[in-house]
CSV table of C-alpha atoms in Angstrom, one decimal:
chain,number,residue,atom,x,y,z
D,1,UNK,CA,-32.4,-8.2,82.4
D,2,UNK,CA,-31.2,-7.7,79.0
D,3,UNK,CA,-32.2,-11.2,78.4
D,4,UNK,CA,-34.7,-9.8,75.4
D,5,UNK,CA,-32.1,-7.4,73.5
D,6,UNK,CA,-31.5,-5.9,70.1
D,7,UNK,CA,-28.8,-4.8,68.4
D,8,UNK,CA,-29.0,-1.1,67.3
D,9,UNK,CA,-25.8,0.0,65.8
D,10,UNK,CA,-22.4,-0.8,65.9
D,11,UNK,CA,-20.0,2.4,66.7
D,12,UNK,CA,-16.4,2.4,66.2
D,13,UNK,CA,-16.7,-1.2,66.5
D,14,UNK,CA,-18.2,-1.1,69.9
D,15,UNK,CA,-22.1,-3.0,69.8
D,16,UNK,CA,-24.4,-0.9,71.2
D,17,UNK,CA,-27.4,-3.2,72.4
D,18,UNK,CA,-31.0,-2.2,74.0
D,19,UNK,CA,-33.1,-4.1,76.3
D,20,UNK,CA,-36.6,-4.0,75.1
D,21,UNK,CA,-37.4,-2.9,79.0
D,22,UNK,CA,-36.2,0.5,78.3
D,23,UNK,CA,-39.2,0.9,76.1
D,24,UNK,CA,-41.5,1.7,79.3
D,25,UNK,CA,-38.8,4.7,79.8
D,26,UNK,CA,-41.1,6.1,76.9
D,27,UNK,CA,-44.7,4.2,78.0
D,28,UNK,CA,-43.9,5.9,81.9
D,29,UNK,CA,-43.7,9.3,80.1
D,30,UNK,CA,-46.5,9.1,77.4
D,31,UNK,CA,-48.6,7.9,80.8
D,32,UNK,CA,-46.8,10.8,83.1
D,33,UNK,CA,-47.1,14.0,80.5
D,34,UNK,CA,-50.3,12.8,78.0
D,35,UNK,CA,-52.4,15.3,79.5
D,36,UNK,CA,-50.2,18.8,79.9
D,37,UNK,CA,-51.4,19.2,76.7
D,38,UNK,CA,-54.9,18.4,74.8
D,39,UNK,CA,-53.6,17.8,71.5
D,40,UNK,CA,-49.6,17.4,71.6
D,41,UNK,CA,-49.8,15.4,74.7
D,42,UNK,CA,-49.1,11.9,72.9
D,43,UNK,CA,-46.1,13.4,70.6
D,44,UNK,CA,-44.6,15.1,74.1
D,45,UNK,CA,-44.8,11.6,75.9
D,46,UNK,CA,-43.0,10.0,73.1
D,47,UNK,CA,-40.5,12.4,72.3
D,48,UNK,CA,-39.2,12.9,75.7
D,49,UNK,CA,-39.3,9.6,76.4
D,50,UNK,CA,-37.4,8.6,73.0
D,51,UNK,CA,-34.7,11.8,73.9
D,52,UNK,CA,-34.4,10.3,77.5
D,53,UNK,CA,-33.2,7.0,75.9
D,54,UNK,CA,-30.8,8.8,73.9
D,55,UNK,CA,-29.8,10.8,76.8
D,56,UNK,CA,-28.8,7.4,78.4
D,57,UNK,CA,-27.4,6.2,75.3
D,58,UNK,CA,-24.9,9.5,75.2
D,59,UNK,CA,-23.8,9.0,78.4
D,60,UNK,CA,-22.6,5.8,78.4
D,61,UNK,CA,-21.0,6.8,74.7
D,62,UNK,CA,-19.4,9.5,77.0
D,63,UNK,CA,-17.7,6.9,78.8
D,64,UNK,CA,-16.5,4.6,76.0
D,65,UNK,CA,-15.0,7.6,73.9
D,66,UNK,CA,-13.4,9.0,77.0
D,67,UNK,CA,-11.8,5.2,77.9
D,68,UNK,CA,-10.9,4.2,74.4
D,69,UNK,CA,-9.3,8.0,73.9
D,70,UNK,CA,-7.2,6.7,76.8
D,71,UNK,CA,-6.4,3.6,75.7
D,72,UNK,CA,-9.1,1.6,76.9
D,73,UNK,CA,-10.9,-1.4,75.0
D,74,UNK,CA,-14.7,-1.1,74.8
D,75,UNK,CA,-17.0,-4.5,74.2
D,76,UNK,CA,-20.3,-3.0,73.6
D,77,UNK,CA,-23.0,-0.6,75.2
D,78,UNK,CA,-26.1,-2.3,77.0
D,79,UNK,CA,-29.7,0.3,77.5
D,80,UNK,CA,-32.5,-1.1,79.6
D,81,UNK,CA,-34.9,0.9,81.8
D,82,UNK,CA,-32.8,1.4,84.8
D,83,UNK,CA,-30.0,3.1,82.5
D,84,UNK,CA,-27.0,2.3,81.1
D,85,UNK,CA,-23.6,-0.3,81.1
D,86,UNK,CA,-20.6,0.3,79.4
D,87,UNK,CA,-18.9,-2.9,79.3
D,88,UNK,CA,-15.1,-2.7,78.9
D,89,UNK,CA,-13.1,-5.4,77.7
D,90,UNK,CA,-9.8,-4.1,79.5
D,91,UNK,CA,-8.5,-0.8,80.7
D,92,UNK,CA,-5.1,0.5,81.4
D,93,UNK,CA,-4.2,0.2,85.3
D,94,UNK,CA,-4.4,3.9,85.7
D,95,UNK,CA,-6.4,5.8,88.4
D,96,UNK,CA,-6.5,8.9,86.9
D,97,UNK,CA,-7.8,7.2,83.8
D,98,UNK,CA,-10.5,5.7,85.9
D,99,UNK,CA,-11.0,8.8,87.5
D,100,UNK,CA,-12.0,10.5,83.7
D,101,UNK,CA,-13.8,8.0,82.2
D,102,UNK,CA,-16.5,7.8,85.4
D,103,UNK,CA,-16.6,11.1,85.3
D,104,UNK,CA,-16.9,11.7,81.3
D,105,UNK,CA,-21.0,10.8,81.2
D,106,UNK,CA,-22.2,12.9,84.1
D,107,UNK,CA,-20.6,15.6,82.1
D,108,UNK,CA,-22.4,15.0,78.6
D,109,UNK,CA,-25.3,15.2,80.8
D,110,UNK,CA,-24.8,18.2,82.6
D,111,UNK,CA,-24.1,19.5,78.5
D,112,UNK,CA,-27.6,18.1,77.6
D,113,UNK,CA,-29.3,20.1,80.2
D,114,UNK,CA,-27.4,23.0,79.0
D,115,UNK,CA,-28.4,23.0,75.1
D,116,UNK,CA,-32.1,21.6,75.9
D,117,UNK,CA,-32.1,24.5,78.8
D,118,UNK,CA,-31.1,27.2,76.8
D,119,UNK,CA,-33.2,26.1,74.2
D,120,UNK,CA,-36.7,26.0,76.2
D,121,UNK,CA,-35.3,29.8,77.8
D,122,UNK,CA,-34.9,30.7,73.8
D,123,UNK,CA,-38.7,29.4,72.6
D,124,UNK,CA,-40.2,30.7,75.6
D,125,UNK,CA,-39.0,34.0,75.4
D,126,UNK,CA,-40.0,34.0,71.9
D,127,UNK,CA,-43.0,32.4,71.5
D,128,UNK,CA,-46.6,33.9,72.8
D,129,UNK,CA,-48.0,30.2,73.6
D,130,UNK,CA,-46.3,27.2,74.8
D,131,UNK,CA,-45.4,24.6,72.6
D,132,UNK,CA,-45.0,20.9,72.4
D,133,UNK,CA,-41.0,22.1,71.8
D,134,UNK,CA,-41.0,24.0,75.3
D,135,UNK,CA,-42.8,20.9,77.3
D,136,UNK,CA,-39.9,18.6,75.4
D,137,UNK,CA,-37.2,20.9,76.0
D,138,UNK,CA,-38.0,21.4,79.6
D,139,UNK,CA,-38.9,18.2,80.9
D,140,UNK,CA,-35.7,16.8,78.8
D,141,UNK,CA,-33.5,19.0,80.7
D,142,UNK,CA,-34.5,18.8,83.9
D,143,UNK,CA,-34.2,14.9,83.4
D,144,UNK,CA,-30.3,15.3,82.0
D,145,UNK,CA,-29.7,17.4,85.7
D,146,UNK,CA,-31.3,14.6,87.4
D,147,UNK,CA,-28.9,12.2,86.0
D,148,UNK,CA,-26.0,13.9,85.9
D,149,UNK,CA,-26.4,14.4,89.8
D,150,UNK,CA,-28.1,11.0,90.8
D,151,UNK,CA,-25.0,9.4,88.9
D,152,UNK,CA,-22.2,12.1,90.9
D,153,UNK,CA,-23.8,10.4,94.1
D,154,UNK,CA,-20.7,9.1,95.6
D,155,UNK,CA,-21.8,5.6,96.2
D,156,UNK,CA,-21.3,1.9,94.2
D,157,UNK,CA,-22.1,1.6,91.1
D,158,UNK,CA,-22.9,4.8,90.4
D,159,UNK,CA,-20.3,7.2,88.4
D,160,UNK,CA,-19.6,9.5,91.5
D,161,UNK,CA,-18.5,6.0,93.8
D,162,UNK,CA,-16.3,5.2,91.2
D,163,UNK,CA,-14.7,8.8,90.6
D,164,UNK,CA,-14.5,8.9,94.3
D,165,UNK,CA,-12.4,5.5,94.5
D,166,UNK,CA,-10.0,6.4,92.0
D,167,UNK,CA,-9.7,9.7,93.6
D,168,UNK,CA,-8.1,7.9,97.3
D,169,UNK,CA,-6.8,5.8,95.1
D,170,UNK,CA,-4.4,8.0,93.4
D,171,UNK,CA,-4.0,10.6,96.1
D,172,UNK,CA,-3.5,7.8,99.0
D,173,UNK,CA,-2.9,4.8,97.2
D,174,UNK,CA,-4.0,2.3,99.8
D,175,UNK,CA,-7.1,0.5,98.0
D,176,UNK,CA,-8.8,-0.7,101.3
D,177,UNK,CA,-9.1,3.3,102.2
D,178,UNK,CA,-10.6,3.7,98.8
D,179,UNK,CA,-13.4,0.9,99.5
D,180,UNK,CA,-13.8,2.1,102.8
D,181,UNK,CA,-14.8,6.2,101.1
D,182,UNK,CA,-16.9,4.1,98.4
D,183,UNK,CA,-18.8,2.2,101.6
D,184,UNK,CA,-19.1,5.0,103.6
D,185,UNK,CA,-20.4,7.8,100.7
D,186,UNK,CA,-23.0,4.9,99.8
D,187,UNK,CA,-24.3,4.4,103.6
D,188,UNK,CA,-24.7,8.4,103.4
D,189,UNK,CA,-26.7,8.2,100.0
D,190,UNK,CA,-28.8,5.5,101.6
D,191,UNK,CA,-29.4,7.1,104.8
D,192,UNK,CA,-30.3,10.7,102.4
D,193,UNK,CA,-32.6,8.5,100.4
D,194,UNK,CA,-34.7,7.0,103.7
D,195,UNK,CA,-34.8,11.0,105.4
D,196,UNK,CA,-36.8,11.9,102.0
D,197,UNK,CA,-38.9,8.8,102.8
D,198,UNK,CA,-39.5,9.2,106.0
D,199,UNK,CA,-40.4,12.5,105.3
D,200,UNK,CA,-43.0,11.9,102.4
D,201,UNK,CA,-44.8,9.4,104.6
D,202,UNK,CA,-45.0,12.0,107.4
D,203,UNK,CA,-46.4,14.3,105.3
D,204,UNK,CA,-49.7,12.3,105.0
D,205,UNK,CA,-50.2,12.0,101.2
D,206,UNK,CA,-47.1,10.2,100.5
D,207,UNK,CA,-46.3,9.3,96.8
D,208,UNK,CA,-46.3,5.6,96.4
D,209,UNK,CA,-43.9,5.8,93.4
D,210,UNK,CA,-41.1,7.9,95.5
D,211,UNK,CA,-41.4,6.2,98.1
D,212,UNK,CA,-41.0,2.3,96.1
D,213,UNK,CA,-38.2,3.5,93.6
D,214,UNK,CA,-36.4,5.8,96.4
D,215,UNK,CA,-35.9,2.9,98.9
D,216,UNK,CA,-35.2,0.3,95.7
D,217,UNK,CA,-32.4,2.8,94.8
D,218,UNK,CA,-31.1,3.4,98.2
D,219,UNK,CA,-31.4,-0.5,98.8
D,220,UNK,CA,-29.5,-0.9,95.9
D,221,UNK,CA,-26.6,1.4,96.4
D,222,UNK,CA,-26.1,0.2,100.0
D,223,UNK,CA,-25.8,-2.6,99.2
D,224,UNK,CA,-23.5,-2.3,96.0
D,225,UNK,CA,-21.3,-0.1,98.2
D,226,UNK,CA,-20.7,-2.7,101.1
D,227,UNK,CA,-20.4,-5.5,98.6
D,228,UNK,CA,-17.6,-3.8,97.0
D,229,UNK,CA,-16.1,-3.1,100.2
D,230,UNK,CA,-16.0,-6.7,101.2
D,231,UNK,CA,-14.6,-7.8,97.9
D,232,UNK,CA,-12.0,-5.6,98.8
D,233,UNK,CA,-11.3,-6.8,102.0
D,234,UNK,CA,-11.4,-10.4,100.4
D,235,UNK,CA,-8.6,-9.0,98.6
D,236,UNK,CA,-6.3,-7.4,101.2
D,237,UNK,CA,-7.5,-9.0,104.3
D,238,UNK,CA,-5.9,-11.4,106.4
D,239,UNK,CA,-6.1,-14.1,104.5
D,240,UNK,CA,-4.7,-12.5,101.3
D,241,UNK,CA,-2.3,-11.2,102.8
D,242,UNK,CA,1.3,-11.6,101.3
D,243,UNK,CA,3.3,-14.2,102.7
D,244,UNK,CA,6.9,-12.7,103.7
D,245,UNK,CA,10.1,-14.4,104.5
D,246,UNK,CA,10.4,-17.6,106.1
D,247,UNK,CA,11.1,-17.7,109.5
D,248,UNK,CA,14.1,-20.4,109.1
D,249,UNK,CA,16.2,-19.5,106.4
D,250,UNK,CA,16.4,-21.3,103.4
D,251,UNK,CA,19.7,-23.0,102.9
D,252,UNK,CA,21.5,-21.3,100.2
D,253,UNK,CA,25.1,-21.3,99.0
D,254,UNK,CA,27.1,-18.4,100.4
D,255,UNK,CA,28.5,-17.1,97.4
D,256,UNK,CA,24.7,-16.5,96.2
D,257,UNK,CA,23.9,-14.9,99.1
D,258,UNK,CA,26.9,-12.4,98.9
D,259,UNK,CA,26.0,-11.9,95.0
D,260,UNK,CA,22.4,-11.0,95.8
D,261,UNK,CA,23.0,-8.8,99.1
D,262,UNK,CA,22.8,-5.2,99.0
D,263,UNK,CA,20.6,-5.1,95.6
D,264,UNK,CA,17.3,-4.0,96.0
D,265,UNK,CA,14.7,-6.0,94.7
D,266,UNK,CA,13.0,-3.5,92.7
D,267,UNK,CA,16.2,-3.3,90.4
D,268,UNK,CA,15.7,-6.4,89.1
D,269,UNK,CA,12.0,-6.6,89.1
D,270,UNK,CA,10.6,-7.4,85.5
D,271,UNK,CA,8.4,-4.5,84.5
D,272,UNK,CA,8.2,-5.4,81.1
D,273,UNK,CA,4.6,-6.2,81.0
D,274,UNK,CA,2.9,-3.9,78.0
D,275,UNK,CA,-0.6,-5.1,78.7
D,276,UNK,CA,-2.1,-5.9,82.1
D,277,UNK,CA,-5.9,-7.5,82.6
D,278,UNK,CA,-8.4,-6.7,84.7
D,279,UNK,CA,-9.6,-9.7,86.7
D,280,UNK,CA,-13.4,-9.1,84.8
D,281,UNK,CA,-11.3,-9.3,81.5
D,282,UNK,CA,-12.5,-12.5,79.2
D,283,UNK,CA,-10.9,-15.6,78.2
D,284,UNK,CA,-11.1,-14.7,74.5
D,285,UNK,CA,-10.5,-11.3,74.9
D,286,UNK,CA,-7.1,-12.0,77.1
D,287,UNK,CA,-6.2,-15.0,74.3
D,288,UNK,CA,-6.6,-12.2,71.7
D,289,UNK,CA,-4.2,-9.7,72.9
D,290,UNK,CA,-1.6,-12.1,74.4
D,291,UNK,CA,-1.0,-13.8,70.8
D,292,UNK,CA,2.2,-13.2,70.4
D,293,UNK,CA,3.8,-14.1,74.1
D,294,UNK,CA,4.6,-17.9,74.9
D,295,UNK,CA,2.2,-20.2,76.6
D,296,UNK,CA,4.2,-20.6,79.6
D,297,UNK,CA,4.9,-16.7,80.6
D,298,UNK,CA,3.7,-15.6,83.8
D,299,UNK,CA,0.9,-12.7,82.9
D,300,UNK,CA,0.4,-10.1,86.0
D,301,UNK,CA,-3.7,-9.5,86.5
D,302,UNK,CA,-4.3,-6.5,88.1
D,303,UNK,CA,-7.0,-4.5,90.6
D,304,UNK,CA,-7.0,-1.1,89.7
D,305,UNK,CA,-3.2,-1.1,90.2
D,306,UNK,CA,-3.1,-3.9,92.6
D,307,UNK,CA,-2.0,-7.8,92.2
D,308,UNK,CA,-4.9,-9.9,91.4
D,309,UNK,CA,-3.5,-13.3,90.3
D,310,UNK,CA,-1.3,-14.3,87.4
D,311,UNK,CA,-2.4,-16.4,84.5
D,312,UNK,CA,-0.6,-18.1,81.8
D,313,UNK,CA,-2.4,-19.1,77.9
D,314,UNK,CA,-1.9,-22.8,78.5
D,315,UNK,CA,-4.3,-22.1,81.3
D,316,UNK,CA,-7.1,-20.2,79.3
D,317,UNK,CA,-6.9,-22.1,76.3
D,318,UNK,CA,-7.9,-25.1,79.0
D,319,UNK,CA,-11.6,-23.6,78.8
D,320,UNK,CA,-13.7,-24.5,76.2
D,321,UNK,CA,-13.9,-22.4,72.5
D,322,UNK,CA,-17.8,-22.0,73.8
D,323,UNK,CA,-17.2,-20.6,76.9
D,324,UNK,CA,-14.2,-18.3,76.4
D,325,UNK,CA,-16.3,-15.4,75.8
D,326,UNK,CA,-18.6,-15.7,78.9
D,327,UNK,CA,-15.5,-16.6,81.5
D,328,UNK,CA,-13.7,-13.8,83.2
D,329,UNK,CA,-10.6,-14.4,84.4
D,330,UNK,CA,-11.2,-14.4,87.7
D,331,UNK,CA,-12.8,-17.5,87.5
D,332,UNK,CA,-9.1,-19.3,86.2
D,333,UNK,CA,-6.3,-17.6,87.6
D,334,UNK,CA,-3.5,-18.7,90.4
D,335,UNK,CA,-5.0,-15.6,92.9
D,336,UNK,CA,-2.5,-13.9,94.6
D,337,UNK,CA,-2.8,-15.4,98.0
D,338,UNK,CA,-0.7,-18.5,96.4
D,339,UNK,CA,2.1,-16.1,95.4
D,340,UNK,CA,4.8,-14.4,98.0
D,341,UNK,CA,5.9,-10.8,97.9
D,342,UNK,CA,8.8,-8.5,98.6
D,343,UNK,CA,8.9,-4.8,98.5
D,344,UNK,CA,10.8,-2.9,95.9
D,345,UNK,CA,13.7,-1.8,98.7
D,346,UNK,CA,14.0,-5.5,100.1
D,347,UNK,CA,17.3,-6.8,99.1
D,348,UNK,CA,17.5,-9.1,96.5
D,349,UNK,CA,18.6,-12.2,98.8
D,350,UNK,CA,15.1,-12.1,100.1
D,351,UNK,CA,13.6,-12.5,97.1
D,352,UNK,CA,15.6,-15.3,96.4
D,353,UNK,CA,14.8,-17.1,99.7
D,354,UNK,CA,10.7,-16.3,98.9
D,355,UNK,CA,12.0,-18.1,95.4
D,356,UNK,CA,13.3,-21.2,97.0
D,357,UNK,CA,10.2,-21.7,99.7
D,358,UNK,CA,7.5,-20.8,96.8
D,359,UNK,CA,9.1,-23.4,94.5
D,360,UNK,CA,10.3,-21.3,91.3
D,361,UNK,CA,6.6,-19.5,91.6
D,362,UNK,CA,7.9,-15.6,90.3
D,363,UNK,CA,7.8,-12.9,93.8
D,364,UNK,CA,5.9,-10.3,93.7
D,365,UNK,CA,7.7,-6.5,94.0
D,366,UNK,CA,5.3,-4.3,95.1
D,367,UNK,CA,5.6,-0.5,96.1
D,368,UNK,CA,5.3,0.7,99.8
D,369,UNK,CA,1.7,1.3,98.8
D,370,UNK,CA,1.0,-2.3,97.8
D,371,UNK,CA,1.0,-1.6,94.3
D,372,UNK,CA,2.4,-4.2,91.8
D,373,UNK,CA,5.4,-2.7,89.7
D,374,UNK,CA,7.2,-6.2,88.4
D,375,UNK,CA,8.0,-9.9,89.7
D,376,UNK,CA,11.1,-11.4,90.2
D,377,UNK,CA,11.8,-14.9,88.4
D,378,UNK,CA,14.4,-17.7,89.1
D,379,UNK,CA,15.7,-16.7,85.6
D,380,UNK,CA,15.9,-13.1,86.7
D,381,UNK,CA,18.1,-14.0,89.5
D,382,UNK,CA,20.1,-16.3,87.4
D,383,UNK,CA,21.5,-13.8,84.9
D,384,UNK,CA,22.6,-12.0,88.9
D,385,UNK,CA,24.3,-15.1,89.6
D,386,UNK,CA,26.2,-15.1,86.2
């Protein structure tokens, strides 16, 4: 999908894009609501299909003004008939940031239904016979409900799975806890989605179409939900895990030892990292906003607050001008499994033993939590030493 797209507009410099499958959003309703009326029934079909489309498009504009509001860079906006993407190019490591933007295009829907809502209640109420306005009005509105809640589902991808995982996020900030709420709300959307199956076949004249796009969608967010739960694991499970101290000590001079002891590590921990990228971040995008630092500096990627890998420009610029703007990240940097950690209330002299057995490769200072707040470097510790 969205192999056959068009451009439509550019807004705020964010390319907004539309896969010519979402035109059979407007054939599916011109086929559905041609006959409720003998001689509007074509101009109905069309217009609340068209207004659907722009429903779509509103909600995912919801989202990017929300995100770049808060800092956030948007690439474009994709439409195609199962909905909307909003692709962003990076976002600031901030859960209650997530938690806004996920939750900023339910809410222009639950708007739409309002004013198209209020509107079909105002024409009614006025008008002695229905109108092709009241059929748009309605059927418009009860579609803008019926997104607003599908999407508040709490289940991956959807908007209310992602709300929900910034929500544990910030409140318990253990990310595995998070995945575990996404997996779990999804298993309860899919298991909601086969009752109402189960029960439409029962009833003996089940509806073919509920029952297909009901068990696709439940299929779908199952799935999405356990798959992000394992690429969580993947990410904090055993064999990700941060390696801690050696067990034999490193041999080190005495008079370093006694320099370093009694310092936490989190003092010297260098937090002076104004831009962090998200592992789905790409090449050229990272290149472009990392101009000005020096090929060799160590750059933190990050996990919705949490250490992903580190990444230097001598690295990108490795990948080819061509591909630069279809690689993420991800697919380039040292991941975190190769890098050793300390917590921020360590003492410093452990962080210099990590130093020694990782072979200059910066330490990781994390929060109790696991959250990344700085690395320590060999040059760090030097300026102690002096």
């Amino acid at each position: 999908m969205f192999g056959n797209s068009f451009k439509l507009f550019t807004w705020r410099g964010v390319e907004i894009f539309m896969d010519l499958t979402a035109l059979f959003i407007i054939v599916f309703y011109v086929a559905t609501l041609g006959g409720v009326s003998r001689n509007d029934g074509l101009l109905i079909g069309v217009a609340v299909g068209v207004l659907i489309i722009a429903s779509i498009l509103i909600h995912e504009l919801a989202h990017a003004a929300v995100g770049m509001l808060l800092g956030a860079k948007v690439d474009k906006i994709m439409l195609s008939v199962i909905g909307g993407v909003c692709v962003f190019g990076s976002k600031r490591t901030s859960n209650w940031r997530d938690l806004l933007i996920s939750l900023a295009g339910p809410a222009s829907n639950f708007a739409l239904w309002f004013i198209f809502n209020l509107s079909f209640e105002q024409t009614r109420n006025q008008s002695l016979q229905t109108t092709a306005w009241i059929y748009i009005c309605y059927y418009v509105s009860q579609a803008n409900l019926l997104l607003a809640i599908f999407n508040l589902l709490p289940g991956f991808p959807l908007d209310g799975g992602q709300a929900l995982r910034a929500l544990v996020l910030l409140v318990t900030r253990r990310e595995l806890w998070a995945a575990w709420a996404v997996a779990l709300g999804g298993l309860g959307v899919g298991g909601f989605f086969a009752f109402i199956v189960i029960n439409d076949l029962q009833s003996g004249q089940p509806s073919v179409l509920n029952v297909i796009l009901l068990g696709m969608l439940g299929y779908w967010i199952v799935s999405a939900s356990l798959g992000q739960l394992q690429s969580t694991k993947q990410f904090t499970g055993q064999a990700m895990r941060f390696k801690r101290a050696p067990a034999a000590p490193v041999a080190t001079s005495q008079k370093q030892e006694s320099i370093s002891e009694g310092i936490p590590a989190g003092a010297l921990a260098n937090r002076g990292f104004d831009s962090t990228f998200d592992p789905r971040t790409t090449i050229i995008e990272f290149l472009a906003r990392t101009s000005t630092i020096s090929d060799g500096v160590m750059i933190p990627v990050l996990r919705d607050g949490f250490f992903a890998g580190m990444l230097t420009r001598s690295i990108a610029r490795k990948v080819s001008r061509d591909q630069q703007q279809y690689t993420y990240l991800e697919k380039i940097m040292m991941p975190r499994r190769d890098f050793q950690a300390v917590y921020e209330d360590d003492d410093l002299s452990m962080a210099r033993l990590l130093l020694r057995a990782g072979r200059g490769k910066p330490v990781l200072v994390l929060d109790r939590g696991g959250v990344f707040i700085g690395s320590i470097s060999a040059a760090e510790l030097e300026k102690v030493r002096r």
